[in-house]
Coordinates of C-alpha atoms and ligand atoms in Angstrom, one line a residue:
T1 CA -22.1 -10.0 13.5
Y2 CA -19.7 -8.0 15.5
S3 CA -20.0 -9.4 18.9
N4 CA -16.3 -9.4 19.6
A5 CA -16.0 -7.4 22.8
S6 CA -12.5 -6.1 21.8
N7 CA -13.7 -4.6 18.6
F8 CA -13.5 -0.9 18.4
D9 CA -16.8 -0.2 16.8
Y10 CA -16.7 3.3 15.7
T11 CA -19.6 2.8 13.4
A12 CA -22.1 1.6 15.9
N13 CA -21.5 4.4 18.4
L14 CA -22.6 7.6 17.0
F15 CA -21.7 9.6 20.0
P16 CA -19.9 7.2 22.4
L17 CA -20.7 8.4 26.0
S18 CA -17.7 6.8 27.5
S19 CA -14.6 5.2 26.1
S20 CA -16.4 2.0 26.0
A21 CA -13.9 0.6 23.6
G22 CA -11.3 1.1 26.3
N23 CA -9.4 3.5 24.1
G24 CA -9.0 7.1 24.6
Y25 CA -9.7 7.7 21.0
A26 CA -13.2 6.3 21.0
P27 CA -14.9 9.7 20.1
L28 CA -13.0 9.8 16.9
G29 CA -15.8 8.2 15.1
A30 CA -18.3 10.7 16.0
P31 CA -19.1 13.5 13.5
T32 CA -18.0 16.1 15.9
S33 CA -14.4 15.5 15.4
T34 CA -12.8 15.3 12.0
G35 CA -15.5 13.8 10.0
L36 CA -17.9 11.2 9.3
Q37 CA -15.7 8.1 8.7
G38 CA -17.4 5.0 9.6
G39 CA -20.7 6.2 8.4
G40 CA -21.5 8.0 11.6
L41 CA -24.8 9.2 10.0
G42 CA -26.0 5.6 9.4
G43 CA -25.7 3.4 6.4
T44 CA -23.7 0.3 5.6
S45 CA -20.1 0.3 6.3
L46 CA -17.3 -2.2 5.8
E47 CA -16.1 -1.7 9.4
K48 CA -19.3 -3.3 10.7
H49 CA -18.2 -6.6 8.9
K50 CA -14.8 -7.2 10.5
T51 CA -13.5 -10.0 8.5
L52 CA -9.7 -9.7 8.5
T53 CA -7.5 -12.1 10.4
Y54 CA -3.8 -12.4 11.2
M55 CA -3.4 -14.6 8.1
N56 CA -5.1 -12.1 5.9
G57 CA -3.0 -9.3 7.2
L58 CA 0.2 -11.3 6.5
G59 CA -1.1 -12.0 3.0
L60 CA -1.8 -8.2 2.4
V61 CA 1.7 -7.2 3.6
V62 CA 3.8 -9.8 2.1
G63 CA 1.6 -10.0 -0.8
L64 CA 2.4 -6.4 -1.8
I65 CA 6.1 -6.2 -0.6
I66 CA 7.1 -9.3 -2.6
G67 CA 6.2 -7.9 -6.0
S68 CA 8.6 -7.3 -8.8
G69 CA 11.6 -5.8 -7.0
I70 CA 13.5 -8.7 -5.7
F71 CA 13.0 -10.6 -9.0
S72 CA 14.0 -7.9 -11.4
S73 CA 16.3 -5.2 -10.3
P74 CA 19.0 -6.0 -7.7
S75 CA 21.2 -4.5 -10.4
Q76 CA 20.3 -1.1 -9.2
V77 CA 21.6 -1.8 -5.9
N78 CA 24.7 -3.7 -7.0
T79 CA 25.9 -1.1 -9.6
N80 CA 25.5 1.8 -7.2
V81 CA 27.6 0.5 -4.3
G82 CA 30.0 -1.5 -6.5
S83 CA 30.4 -4.8 -4.8
P84 CA 28.2 -7.9 -3.9
G85 CA 29.1 -7.6 -0.3
A86 CA 28.1 -4.0 -0.1
A87 CA 24.8 -4.7 -1.9
L88 CA 24.0 -7.3 0.7
I89 CA 24.6 -4.6 3.4
V90 CA 22.3 -2.2 1.5
W91 CA 19.5 -5.0 1.5
V92 CA 19.9 -5.3 5.2
I93 CA 19.8 -1.5 5.8
A94 CA 16.7 -1.0 3.5
G95 CA 15.0 -4.0 5.2
V96 CA 15.5 -2.7 8.7
L97 CA 14.5 0.8 7.7
A98 CA 11.3 -0.7 6.3
W99 CA 10.7 -2.6 9.5
T100 CA 11.2 0.3 11.8
G101 CA 8.6 2.2 9.7
A102 CA 6.3 -0.7 9.6
A103 CA 6.5 -1.1 13.5
S104 CA 5.8 2.6 13.9
Y105 CA 2.8 2.2 11.8
A106 CA 1.7 -0.8 13.8
E107 CA 1.5 1.3 16.9
L108 CA -0.4 4.0 15.2
G109 CA -2.8 1.6 13.7
A110 CA -3.4 -0.3 16.9
S111 CA -4.2 3.0 18.8
I112 CA -6.3 4.6 16.0
P113 CA -8.0 1.5 14.4
L114 CA -9.6 3.2 11.4
N115 CA -9.5 2.4 7.8
G116 CA -7.4 4.9 5.7
G117 CA -4.1 4.6 7.5
P118 CA -2.1 7.8 7.5
Q119 CA -5.2 9.7 6.4
A120 CA -6.6 9.1 9.9
Y121 CA -3.4 9.5 11.9
L122 CA -2.3 12.6 10.2
S123 CA -5.8 14.2 10.6
K124 CA -5.8 13.4 14.2
I125 CA -2.3 14.4 15.0
L126 CA -1.3 17.2 12.6
G127 CA -4.6 18.5 11.6
E128 CA -7.1 17.5 9.0
L129 CA -5.4 19.4 6.2
S130 CA -2.4 17.1 6.4
G131 CA -4.6 14.1 6.3
F132 CA -6.3 15.4 3.3
L133 CA -3.2 16.2 1.4
F134 CA -1.9 12.7 2.2
T135 CA -5.1 11.3 0.7
W136 CA -5.0 13.6 -2.3
V137 CA -1.4 12.5 -3.2
A138 CA -1.9 8.9 -2.4
V139 CA -5.2 8.3 -4.2
L140 CA -4.4 10.3 -7.3
V141 CA -0.7 9.4 -7.7
L142 CA 1.1 7.1 -5.3
K143 CA -1.3 4.2 -5.2
P144 CA -2.4 3.9 -8.8
G145 CA 1.2 4.9 -9.9
S146 CA 2.9 2.2 -8.1
A147 CA 0.2 -0.3 -9.1
A148 CA 0.8 0.7 -12.7
I149 CA 4.4 0.0 -12.4
I150 CA 3.7 -3.4 -11.1
A151 CA 1.1 -4.1 -13.7
I152 CA 3.5 -3.2 -16.6
I153 CA 6.1 -5.5 -15.1
M154 CA 3.7 -8.3 -14.8
G155 CA 2.8 -7.7 -18.5
E156 CA 6.5 -7.8 -19.4
Y157 CA 7.0 -11.1 -17.8
L158 CA 4.0 -12.8 -19.1
V159 CA 4.9 -11.7 -22.7
R160 CA 8.4 -13.0 -22.1
A161 CA 6.9 -16.4 -20.9
A162 CA 4.8 -16.5 -24.2
I163 CA 7.3 -15.5 -26.8
G164 CA 10.7 -16.6 -25.2
A165 CA 12.4 -15.0 -22.3
E166 CA 15.4 -14.0 -24.4
A167 CA 13.5 -11.6 -26.6
E168 CA 15.4 -8.4 -26.6
T169 CA 12.8 -5.9 -27.6
I170 CA 9.2 -6.2 -26.8
N171 CA 6.6 -3.8 -28.2
P172 CA 5.6 -1.7 -25.0
W173 CA 1.9 -1.7 -26.1
I174 CA 1.8 -5.5 -26.0
M175 CA 3.0 -5.5 -22.5
K176 CA 0.6 -2.7 -21.6
A177 CA -2.3 -4.5 -23.1
V178 CA -1.5 -7.6 -21.0
A179 CA -1.2 -5.4 -18.0
L180 CA -4.5 -4.0 -18.5
V181 CA -6.1 -7.5 -18.8
G182 CA -4.6 -8.3 -15.4
L183 CA -5.8 -5.1 -13.9
F184 CA -9.3 -5.7 -15.0
A185 CA -9.3 -9.2 -13.5
V186 CA -8.0 -7.9 -10.2
T187 CA -10.5 -5.0 -10.1
F188 CA -13.4 -7.5 -10.9
I189 CA -12.3 -10.0 -8.2
N190 CA -12.0 -7.2 -5.5
A191 CA -15.3 -5.7 -6.5
L192 CA -17.1 -9.1 -6.4
S193 CA -16.1 -10.2 -3.0
T194 CA -13.8 -9.2 0.0
R195 CA -13.1 -12.8 0.9
L196 CA -12.2 -13.8 -2.7
G197 CA -9.7 -10.9 -2.7
T198 CA -8.0 -11.9 0.6
R199 CA -8.2 -15.7 -0.2
L200 CA -6.3 -15.1 -3.5
N201 CA -3.8 -12.9 -1.5
D202 CA -3.1 -15.7 1.1
M203 CA -2.5 -18.2 -1.7
L204 CA -0.2 -16.1 -3.6
M205 CA 1.7 -15.1 -0.5
F206 CA 2.6 -18.8 -0.2
L207 CA 3.6 -19.0 -3.8
K208 CA 6.0 -16.1 -3.4
F209 CA 7.7 -17.6 -0.3
F210 CA 8.0 -20.9 -2.2
A211 CA 9.5 -19.1 -5.1
L212 CA 12.1 -17.4 -3.0
I213 CA 12.9 -20.6 -1.1
G214 CA 13.2 -22.5 -4.2
V215 CA 15.6 -19.9 -5.8
T216 CA 17.7 -20.2 -2.6
I217 CA 17.9 -23.9 -2.5
V218 CA 18.8 -24.1 -6.2
G219 CA 21.5 -21.4 -5.5
I220 CA 23.1 -23.4 -2.7
V221 CA 22.9 -26.7 -4.6
V222 CA 24.5 -25.1 -7.5
A223 CA 27.2 -23.6 -5.4
L224 CA 27.9 -26.9 -3.8
T225 CA 27.8 -29.1 -6.9
G226 CA 28.3 -26.9 -9.8
F227 CA 25.0 -28.4 -11.2
S228 CA 23.5 -27.0 -14.4
V229 CA 21.3 -28.5 -17.0
T230 CA 22.9 -26.5 -19.6
G231 CA 26.2 -28.1 -18.9
T232 CA 28.1 -24.7 -18.5
A233 CA 30.4 -24.9 -15.3
N234 CA 28.8 -23.2 -12.4
N235 CA 31.1 -22.1 -9.8
E236 CA 30.5 -18.3 -10.0
W237 CA 30.4 -17.8 -6.2
K238 CA 34.2 -18.5 -6.2
A239 CA 34.7 -15.8 -9.0
H240 CA 33.1 -12.9 -7.1
S241 CA 35.3 -10.4 -5.2
W242 CA 32.8 -9.8 -2.4
F243 CA 34.0 -6.4 -1.2
E244 CA 36.3 -5.2 -3.9
G245 CA 35.1 -2.0 -5.7
T246 CA 32.8 -0.9 -2.8
T247 CA 32.2 2.7 -3.2
T248 CA 32.7 5.4 -0.4
D249 CA 30.4 7.9 -2.1
V250 CA 27.5 8.6 0.3
S251 CA 25.1 9.7 -2.4
R252 CA 25.6 6.4 -4.3
W253 CA 24.7 4.4 -1.2
A254 CA 21.7 6.6 -0.8
V255 CA 20.5 5.9 -4.3
A256 CA 21.2 2.1 -3.7
I257 CA 19.1 2.3 -0.6
Y258 CA 16.3 3.9 -2.4
A259 CA 16.4 1.1 -4.9
G260 CA 16.3 -1.4 -2.1
L261 CA 13.4 0.4 -0.5
W262 CA 11.2 0.1 -3.6
A263 CA 11.5 -3.8 -3.2
F264 CA 10.6 -3.5 0.5
D265 CA 7.9 -1.0 -0.1
G266 CA 4.3 -2.0 0.9
W267 CA 5.0 -2.5 4.5
D268 CA 2.2 0.0 5.4
N269 CA -0.4 -2.0 3.5
T270 CA -2.4 -3.4 6.4
N271 CA -2.8 0.1 7.9
Y272 CA -5.3 1.1 5.3
V273 CA -7.8 -1.7 6.4
V274 CA -7.2 -1.7 10.1
G275 CA -11.0 -0.9 10.6
E276 CA -11.8 -4.3 9.1
F277 CA -9.5 -6.3 11.3
R278 CA -11.2 -8.5 14.0
N279 CA -8.5 -7.7 16.5
P280 CA -6.2 -5.0 15.2
G281 CA -4.4 -4.3 18.6
R282 CA -3.1 -7.9 18.7
D283 CA -2.8 -8.8 15.0
L284 CA -1.3 -5.7 13.5
P285 CA 2.0 -5.9 15.4
R286 CA 2.0 -9.7 14.9
V287 CA 1.7 -9.4 11.3
I288 CA 4.6 -6.7 11.0
H289 CA 6.9 -8.8 13.2
T290 CA 6.5 -12.0 11.2
A291 CA 6.3 -10.4 7.9
M292 CA 9.3 -8.2 7.9
P293 CA 11.9 -10.6 9.2
L294 CA 10.7 -13.2 6.8
V295 CA 10.9 -10.9 3.9
I296 CA 14.2 -9.6 4.9
A297 CA 15.6 -13.1 5.3
S298 CA 14.3 -14.4 2.0
Y299 CA 15.5 -11.2 0.1
L300 CA 19.0 -11.8 1.5
L301 CA 19.0 -15.4 0.7
A302 CA 17.7 -14.8 -3.0
N303 CA 20.4 -12.2 -3.6
V304 CA 23.1 -14.7 -2.3
A305 CA 21.6 -17.3 -4.6
Y306 CA 21.8 -15.0 -7.6
F307 CA 25.4 -14.4 -6.8
F308 CA 26.1 -18.2 -6.5
V309 CA 24.7 -18.8 -10.0
L310 CA 25.3 -15.7 -12.1
P311 CA 28.5 -13.6 -12.9
T312 CA 28.4 -10.1 -11.3
K313 CA 28.5 -8.7 -14.8
V314 CA 25.3 -10.4 -15.9
I315 CA 23.4 -9.5 -12.6
N316 CA 24.4 -5.9 -13.0
S317 CA 23.3 -5.5 -16.5
T318 CA 19.9 -7.2 -16.4
N319 CA 16.4 -6.2 -15.4
T320 CA 15.2 -9.8 -15.4
V321 CA 17.7 -11.4 -13.0
A322 CA 15.3 -14.3 -11.9
V323 CA 14.8 -15.3 -15.5
M324 CA 18.5 -15.3 -16.2
F325 CA 18.9 -17.3 -13.1
G326 CA 16.3 -19.9 -14.2
G327 CA 17.8 -20.0 -17.7
K328 CA 21.4 -20.5 -16.5
V329 CA 20.6 -23.5 -14.3
F330 CA 17.7 -25.1 -16.2
G331 CA 17.8 -23.8 -19.7
P332 CA 14.7 -22.4 -21.5
I333 CA 12.3 -24.3 -19.3
G334 CA 13.7 -22.8 -16.2
A335 CA 13.5 -19.2 -17.9
L336 CA 9.8 -20.0 -18.6
V337 CA 9.0 -21.1 -15.1
L338 CA 10.5 -18.1 -13.6
S339 CA 8.9 -15.7 -15.9
I340 CA 5.6 -17.2 -14.9
V341 CA 6.4 -17.1 -11.2
V342 CA 7.4 -13.4 -11.4
S343 CA 4.3 -12.4 -13.2
A344 CA 2.2 -14.3 -10.6
S345 CA 4.0 -12.5 -8.0
C346 CA 3.3 -9.2 -9.6
F347 CA -0.4 -10.2 -10.0
G348 CA -0.5 -10.8 -6.3
A349 CA 1.0 -7.5 -5.5
L350 CA -1.5 -5.9 -7.8
N351 CA -4.3 -7.7 -6.0
S352 CA -3.1 -6.7 -2.6
S353 CA -2.6 -3.1 -3.6
T354 CA -6.2 -2.9 -5.2
F355 CA -7.7 -4.3 -1.9
T356 CA -6.1 -1.7 0.3
S357 CA -6.0 1.4 -2.0
S358 CA -9.6 1.1 -2.7
R359 CA -10.2 1.2 1.2
L360 CA -8.3 4.5 1.4
V361 CA -10.5 5.8 -1.4
Y362 CA -13.6 4.5 0.5
A363 CA -12.4 6.1 3.7
A364 CA -11.9 9.3 1.8
G365 CA -15.4 9.1 0.5
K366 CA -16.8 8.6 4.0
E367 CA -14.7 11.5 5.4
G368 CA -16.0 13.8 2.8
Y369 CA -12.7 14.3 1.2
F370 CA -14.0 12.7 -1.9
P371 CA -17.5 12.7 -3.3
A372 CA -19.6 10.5 -1.1
V373 CA -20.3 7.8 -3.8
F374 CA -16.8 6.6 -3.2
G375 CA -17.8 5.9 0.4
R376 CA -20.6 3.5 -0.6
I377 CA -20.7 -0.2 -0.4
G378 CA -22.0 -2.0 -3.5
V379 CA -23.0 -0.9 -7.0
G380 CA -24.7 2.4 -7.8
S381 CA -24.8 5.7 -6.0
T382 CA -27.3 4.9 -3.2
D383 CA -26.3 3.3 0.0
P384 CA -28.6 0.3 0.9
G385 CA -28.3 1.2 4.6
L386 CA -29.7 4.6 4.3
S387 CA -33.3 5.4 4.9
S388 CA -35.5 5.6 2.0
T389 CA -36.1 9.3 2.3
R390 CA -32.5 9.7 1.2
T391 CA -33.0 7.3 -1.8
R392 CA -33.4 9.5 -4.8
N393 CA -33.0 7.0 -7.5
W394 CA -35.3 4.0 -7.9
F395 CA -33.1 2.4 -10.5
S396 CA -29.9 2.5 -8.4
K397 CA -31.8 1.2 -5.5
K398 CA -32.9 -1.8 -7.6
L399 CA -29.5 -2.3 -8.9
H400 CA -28.2 -2.2 -5.4
S401 CA -30.5 -4.9 -3.9
M402 CA -29.7 -7.1 -7.0
L403 CA -25.9 -6.7 -6.8
S404 CA -24.9 -6.0 -3.3
D405 CA -25.8 -8.8 -1.0
E406 CA -24.9 -8.3 2.7
E407 CA -25.5 -12.0 3.4
T408 CA -23.5 -13.6 0.7
G409 CA -21.0 -10.8 0.6
L410 CA -21.3 -10.6 -3.2
F411 CA -20.5 -7.1 -4.3
F412 CA -20.6 -6.1 -0.6
T413 CA -17.5 -4.1 -1.3
P414 CA -16.6 -0.5 -1.9
V415 CA -17.2 -1.0 -5.6
N416 CA -17.1 2.7 -6.6
A417 CA -13.8 3.1 -4.9
I418 CA -12.4 0.0 -6.5
V419 CA -13.5 1.2 -9.9
L420 CA -11.9 4.6 -9.4
N421 CA -8.6 3.2 -8.2
G422 CA -8.8 0.7 -11.1
A423 CA -9.5 3.5 -13.6
L424 CA -6.6 5.7 -12.4
T425 CA -4.3 2.9 -12.6
V426 CA -5.3 2.2 -16.2
A427 CA -4.5 5.8 -17.0
Y428 CA -1.1 5.5 -15.6
V429 CA -0.5 2.2 -17.4
I430 CA -1.4 4.0 -20.7
V431 CA 0.6 7.2 -20.2
G432 CA 3.1 5.7 -17.8
E433 CA 6.6 7.0 -17.8
F434 CA 8.5 4.9 -15.3
G435 CA 11.5 7.0 -14.4
E436 CA 9.4 10.0 -13.6
L437 CA 6.8 7.9 -11.6
I438 CA 9.5 6.2 -9.5
T439 CA 11.1 9.5 -8.5
F440 CA 7.8 11.0 -7.7
Y441 CA 7.0 8.0 -5.7
G442 CA 10.2 8.2 -3.6
V443 CA 10.0 11.9 -2.8
A444 CA 6.3 12.1 -2.2
G445 CA 6.0 8.7 -0.5
Y446 CA 8.8 9.3 2.0
T447 CA 7.6 12.8 2.8
F448 CA 4.4 11.3 4.1
Y449 CA 6.1 8.3 5.7
F450 CA 8.3 10.8 7.6
L451 CA 5.4 12.9 8.6
T452 CA 3.4 10.1 9.9
V453 CA 6.1 8.5 12.0
L454 CA 7.0 12.0 13.2
G455 CA 3.3 12.1 14.2
L456 CA 3.7 9.0 16.3
I457 CA 6.3 10.8 18.3
I458 CA 4.2 13.8 18.7
L459 CA 1.2 11.7 19.7
R460 CA 3.4 10.1 22.4
V461 CA 4.1 13.6 23.9
K462 CA 0.7 15.1 23.4
E463 CA -1.3 12.1 24.6
P464 CA 0.9 9.9 26.8
N465 CA -2.1 8.2 28.3
L466 CA -3.7 7.1 25.1
E467 CA -4.3 3.5 25.2
R468 CA -1.8 1.9 22.9
P469 CA -2.3 -1.9 22.6
Y470 CA 1.1 -2.0 21.0
K471 CA 4.0 0.2 21.9
T472 CA 7.2 0.1 19.9
W473 CA 10.5 1.3 21.4
I474 CA 10.9 5.0 21.0
T475 CA 14.1 4.4 19.3
T476 CA 12.2 2.9 16.3
P477 CA 10.3 6.0 15.1
I478 CA 13.5 8.1 15.8
I479 CA 15.6 5.9 13.6
F480 CA 13.1 5.9 10.9
C481 CA 12.6 9.7 11.0
C482 CA 16.4 10.2 10.8
V483 CA 17.1 7.9 8.1
S484 CA 14.1 9.0 5.9
L485 CA 15.0 12.7 6.4
F486 CA 18.4 12.0 5.2
L487 CA 17.3 10.1 2.1
L488 CA 14.7 12.9 1.3
S489 CA 17.3 15.6 1.6
R490 CA 19.5 13.7 -0.8
A491 CA 16.7 13.3 -3.2
V492 CA 15.6 16.9 -3.0
F493 CA 19.1 18.1 -4.0
A494 CA 19.7 15.4 -6.6
Q495 CA 16.3 16.0 -8.3
P496 CA 15.2 19.6 -7.6
L497 CA 12.7 19.6 -10.7
Q498 CA 10.9 16.5 -9.5
T499 CA 10.7 17.9 -6.0
L500 CA 9.1 21.0 -7.3
I501 CA 6.6 19.0 -9.2
V502 CA 5.7 17.1 -5.9
I503 CA 5.4 20.4 -4.0
A504 CA 3.2 22.0 -6.7
F505 CA 0.9 19.0 -6.7
V506 CA 0.6 19.0 -2.9
L507 CA -0.2 22.8 -3.1
V508 CA -3.0 22.3 -5.6
G509 CA -4.5 20.1 -3.0
I510 CA -5.0 22.9 -0.6
P511 CA -7.9 24.9 -2.3
V512 CA -9.4 21.5 -3.1
Y513 CA -9.4 20.7 0.6
F514 CA -11.3 23.9 1.5
W515 CA -13.7 23.2 -1.3
R516 CA -14.4 19.7 -0.1
I517 CA -14.5 20.5 3.6
H518 CA -17.0 23.3 3.0
G519 CA -19.1 20.9 1.0
R520 CA -18.9 18.3 3.7
D521 CA -19.9 20.6 6.5
Q522 CA -23.0 21.5 4.4
V523 CA -24.0 17.9 4.0
T524 CA -23.6 17.4 7.8
K525 CA -25.7 20.2 8.6
R526 CA -28.3 18.9 6.2
D527 CA -28.4 15.4 7.5
I528 CA -28.4 16.3 11.1
G529 CA -30.9 19.0 10.6
G530 CA -33.1 16.6 8.8
T531 CA -35.6 18.6 6.8
S532 CA -33.6 21.6 5.8
R533 CA -32.1 20.5 2.4
H534 CA -31.1 23.9 1.4
G535 CA -32.1 25.3 4.5
W536 CA -32.1 28.1 6.8
K537 CA -30.1 26.1 9.4
F538 CA -27.1 26.3 7.3
W539 CA -27.4 30.1 7.1
K540 CA -28.2 30.2 10.8
R541 CA -24.9 28.5 11.4
W542 CA -23.1 31.2 9.5
A543 CA -25.1 33.8 11.4
N544 CA -23.9 32.5 14.7
Ligands
LIG1 N1 7.7 -3.9 -3.1 C1 7.0 -4.0 -4.3 C2 7.7 -4.7 -5.4 O1 8.9 -5.1 -5.2 C3 6.5 -2.6 -4.7 C4 5.5 -2.1 -3.9 C5 4.9 -0.8 -4.4 N2 4.3 -0.1 -3.3 C6 3.0 0.1 -3.2 N3 2.6 0.7 -2.2 N4 2.1 -0.2 -4.1 O2 7.3 -4.7 -6.5

C-alpha cells in the first residue's frame, strides 16, 4: 500500500537503476553504499508502511518539546541572567536557536528521507564512523537518559497530585516507582501499535497547548483584575523591576541559554522517522515552521503569565512553578489540576520520545550497527518477511504470526527496539543522577547537533545538485553552527571532567564500530552469496 508516487521507496528498490525517486540520493538504500537500512535484503520494514502525516509530525515535535521544562524550571533561566526582562530575551534566543537547528534538520530530512535522522546524514556526509558514533551515544545515553529525566519528573508531579502539592520532601523511590509504571505503559502502547502511539501524541499535543494558553489567559486576567480565589492581592506584575539586576557576565548568559535549550529540546524528533512519512519533502518543513513559532510564542506567554501572578523571588526559588501558579490563583484545587497537567505533559513527551528513539534503534539494527534483532518488526527474533530458509526457530516464527499482524497493525512495530529503549530508560531511572546526566546531555547532544548541521553546509558544497525538496537559507545553519560552537566551548571549559567523560565514551565506540562493521559485512556476504554460510566466498573476498 505505497502507491504514492512521491514516496521515496528505498526498501522496494534494491538496486535502483535510475533516480526514479527523482532524488540524487536514491542509491542510498542499496547495500552497496553504507549499509542495509530499509531491509535491502528483503523482509518486512516499517518504511513500506508510510503512515505518518503532517499532523502526526506536529504531534511528535510539539509532544516532545513541551515536556517538563516550561512548567518546572524557568528559575534556572531567571536566576542566571538576573531579571525578568533578560529572562524573556533568553527564551527568545534559545527558541530561535532551536528553530534554526530544526530548519536545518528539515532540509537534511527532506533530501535524505531515511529513518534514523543524524545516523543517516552523518554516515552519508562525514563517513560511516561518525554516523555510528552518533547512534552509539544517542541510543545508549542521550535518548534513554533524557527520557528517564522526563519520566522521573512525571512521577514527581503525579505523587504531588496524590499527596498534596506543597509536600516538601518526597521519597525519591516513590517517584521512581511511579515513573517506571508510566514507562511500562508507554512502552507497551508503542509496541502494540504505531497508530495508537501517534494518536496519543496528537491528543496530548492539544492538551499541552490548551494548558499553556490556559495559563496565559489566567495570567492576563489576574494582571488586569487582581483576581484570586485565595483572596491574596494579586498585582505582582507591578512589583517586578523588569530589567534591574541584569547580568553582563557572558558565561551566566550561556548557562541560562543552556537551561532554555533543554525546554526547547526535541526539535529533531521527526527526523528519526522520516522514512515513515507519506510526504516528507512537503511535511517536514511544514511541521517545523508551524511547531517552532507556536512553541516559542506559547513559552513566552507562559513566562509572562508566571511573572504576572508570582513574585520574582518565588519563581526563582521553585522547581514547580506551574503548581505554584495554580495554587496562588485557585488554591489547592488549582495546584492539583496543574500537577496533573504537568504529569500528563511529561507522559506525552515520554510517548513521543519512545516512538522516535525506538526507530533510531531500529534503523541501527537494520544498518548492522546493532544486532539485527533490533531491526525486526514484531515479536521474536525472526522476521516474518524473510524466506523460510532463514527461519531457524519454529517457535519464534509461530510467535510472530500470532503477535505481529501486518493487516491490523497490531504489534507491527519494532518491538525489540522499543523494548531495548525501554529497558535502558528503566536503568537510568533507577540509577539516575540528574546533574550528571543533564551536563552529559548538553555536551554530547550539542556536539552532534553541531556536526550534523555542519554536515548540511558540507553537503551543499559537495553536492550542489542534490535534489532538496526544502532548502533553508544558508544563514540558518551558519547561525546554528556559530552559536552552538560558542555554547559548546563554554561548557568544555566550565566542565572539563564531564567533557572528558563524553570524549571517553565516544572513543569506546570506535572499536565497537569496527567489530560491528566487520560482522555486518560478513552477513552481507552470506546473504548475497546464498549458500555459503561460513563459506569460502568470505575468504575469497579477503583473498581478492
Ligand atoms: N523539551 C523537553 C522538556 O522540556 C525535554 C526534551 C528532551 N529531549 C529529548 N530529545 N528527549 O521536558
